[in-house]
Amino acid sequence: MKAKNFAERVLKVNHAGEHGAVNIYAAQILVARWTAPTIVPTLQAFKAHEESHRTIFWDELQRRGTSRCRSYWLCGLGGFALGSITALFGLQAIAATTAAVERVVLGHLKHQIHLLECQDDAAVAAIAKIVADEEQHLEQSVMHLAPGQFWPKVLTPVVAASTQTVIWLGIRL
């Protein structure tokens, strides 16, 4: 079933994005056991949050009788690839990837809340439930970044642009 309105499209894309995030962390956990073992417990906590977020959006989609986004599996596959590749380069690359994704996601979530206020209270409530966790992920990731490092300089613009593109495409599919 197609999304009936903007709120449903947003919820579908957010659900797919959370699936992508779960897979980023799953891949990073797998690879970081060898490249950056000290961050694995943090990544496991982040993954648990993202699984919870995915459930929040799925429950709201089911309540509305709406199917998941067409980009759901693509987000999962892309997330796993991104997580695997970046984790190969260690802690700085993992932290830079998470920070870049979370900055973009937080901007979109806050914009979505603003656009949907007074239009769809249930969608706003679902989105608002996850903002604090996403802010925490960003803050903790930034704490791991060391000034002047190579990977953050390279990965931040690439990952941010890729995340923006995936969200833009997801809304339009």
Steps between C-alpha positions, in 0.01 A plus 500: 500500500631846413544770760189717518668818611824671593496363857479143376784556251712645781423206729585253222833669428582524870423129542728414206769733636490329837541167323805646328635621835451157661704353218773766520548412866475123442779520243710736710469270800609204290809675359585715803564190708836499312555864408364694800387264777464776760201649314306173463291541821397851389407373154294220656305755705446718191378196304250416775367858484464481122314170524260666743458798265430268208228333708344836591466593133385152396229500767376839378502383137304188595250707698441701184483193275800621301774281359869565540700723265618358169854594603487291821725215380726735309553703818587181686747386237652847463526536877681168532741592221567845651551356848731224378719722286538783748565269794797354315676833554458503878361718772531838327317375191227337709449816706507724192240284326265502798540873555435580134191279480358628828548867410300452181236281666450740790455789261236306309320381812477850643381635164239223478369582846472866400315416176263252663412700814126561518448265204576150627551460874571127478779549243652780707487282812671209323776724365546686829552170688834441330660847487673474839664168410623640168643806678680269742648300209630820344648632826673173583638463149638853493682428829701230319614731221850638527577833331689486174439132431477382140185285506262758644608751235441253219197311627289780645403669172461171311287331766291813560429543128416131463262514797330810359460327164351184651245706694416711194450189285302321769249784529448491125476123443 
